[in-house]
């Protein structure tokens, strides 16, 4: 047999004690042989005892307090607790009564198994005690049943929200769905409690449909109200966390939300914009608030303007430091090229030393080839080749020179012409002539190519410095990213008899670095123009600088330039641009705008002498009130100004996380309201 609970054991003990007491009292009282025949069996004796006890209880009820199932007072603490627990179970819609009475039936069966009472006798006594406890504690019973109804309905709403009008669709549609669900619950609950009474079922359907239909609307109103109260309390706590005035934090939070930011994206965007970023950089609504404060006389104006001016003053230094860290030390192209020229001059003794071993060379084949080309070419190409052919003669004669130094000087002259020549036909003709002279010099001066290798390396470096300054151009002279990559790849390869890699890529990067410095220097007061010139309109400049300095350094440079552009835009929007309508609206919201010009004169026009008098009195009263009372709006504006231009955002971020965290109470407000409404309807129908 299952083990009895303490409550069941106590009930059995009290019942047995009461039974023994009744038997003792009965044996001590004389029996009237006429009034009642002596009992013949134990069953008759117990029936007599229960009958006498019931009569005594019924007779004593009007004169004394209500009693429970054991004859004890029905309004004591234990009876009140039993009333509350039983009401909670009984209040659950539809299944509540079966649960409660099922529990009582199980208890009655247990008591009957351990006493001389029958199951029906125990059930009658327990039912009588339950009625007595309810009669003695009606408020507790009603409250418990309502609570049970609400607690039993909330899980159903959470499990199937669509059935109770939660979800998409119009309010009318959701109300209709909820009304149908309420009608089903109300009718079923009334049917269970009334034993199938048709009138009760009809009444339950009526009340369930009505309260269910009203559920979505009432739930929305209650939920909104609860959320407002919770938000107000959380806003105060979050403002303390952020070190802000509560009203200022409300303004700040609304602007953050309107700019599409939250507790996650807000700090993320600040990190992306660098260590100098402030909240006012993050969106137009935050900028408009800062602009309103910057245009409002008072401490908040000085706070906003000073912060933005100080940051703008350090822009060039920050950009310059980043450029140095990503592209290297700045160089002056003319100084580098002068240094290269000096190094080339140092090769003159080496050339003289090489020409000491030179031997005469017959240049007739070269001259004949030049004359053939001269005869077929026309225009500038013909003129340039005729000029070169004349250089091969002995001075002031038509006789070809066999001195290798004449070929060397002619080759040098061709190099000088090629530096400035742009005609492709001239370049082609001169290049071919130079190659023939170079081959002849190689044969006539065996060591010349060793010296040529060093001299040519310096010449390539000189050209690379010039080429690097064209990298950021947008015209036809600027190389495409693929062309620059090919030039760098070719440039690093040694030429001729040179040993080791070439310094051409270094000179290209130095030329580009010099061009960046020129752009910065000529646009130091215009961050936007500087940004545009360095970054360009498309992706070419990024690709070019990535080729010369590496992708990571190029990305870092571009990121800093973009951040500085955003800083400049913020300062421009807040302190210089008018944006009159938006700024005036923000000033009105923050309590910093004027009265709109409706003064004493306007009051007289509108209301005559009386209107002017009323306006005068009200203005003076407002002036006195402002003098006597603390200016809450001014404190809020000052607090907001510090938050908008502050760089220590940890407290603000924590505060935003606190107010945006989901509230369990706010989530349950609407379901609880609907459940309470349905419970009330069920109670009216019972």
mmCIF file of C-alpha atoms in Angstrom, residues 11 37 40 81 104 126 132 136 200 291 310 396 453 510 527 623 651 660 677:
data_model
loop_
_atom_site.group_PDB
_atom_site.id
_atom_site.type_symbol
_atom_site.label_atom_id
_atom_site.label_comp_id
_atom_site.label_asym_id
_atom_site.label_seq_id
_atom_site.Cartn_x
_atom_site.Cartn_y
_atom_site.Cartn_z
ATOM 1 C CA UNK A 11 -6.401 13.483 9.359
ATOM 2 C CA UNK A 37 -33.618 1.307 20.781
ATOM 3 C CA UNK A 40 -27.412 -4.109 18.030
ATOM 4 C CA UNK A 81 -4.256 27.758 3.586
ATOM 5 C CA UNK A 104 -10.003 14.838 -2.431
ATOM 6 C CA UNK A 126 -14.839 16.375 3.532
ATOM 7 C CA UNK A 132 -17.592 25.437 5.586
ATOM 8 C CA UNK A 136 -15.662 31.194 6.216
ATOM 9 C CA UNK A 200 -24.376 27.469 -17.846
ATOM 10 C CA UNK A 291 24.452 70.879 -33.679
ATOM 11 C CA UNK A 310 40.608 70.460 -30.495
ATOM 12 C CA UNK A 396 83.843 69.940 -88.553
ATOM 13 C CA UNK A 453 75.736 48.404 -65.451
ATOM 14 C CA UNK A 510 59.705 57.104 -52.650
ATOM 15 C CA UNK A 527 40.573 67.062 -45.269
ATOM 16 C CA UNK A 623 11.433 84.655 -15.234
ATOM 17 C CA UNK A 651 29.644 53.638 -19.268
ATOM 18 C CA UNK A 660 17.996 47.142 -24.435
ATOM 19 C CA UNK A 677 -9.445 39.014 -18.562
#
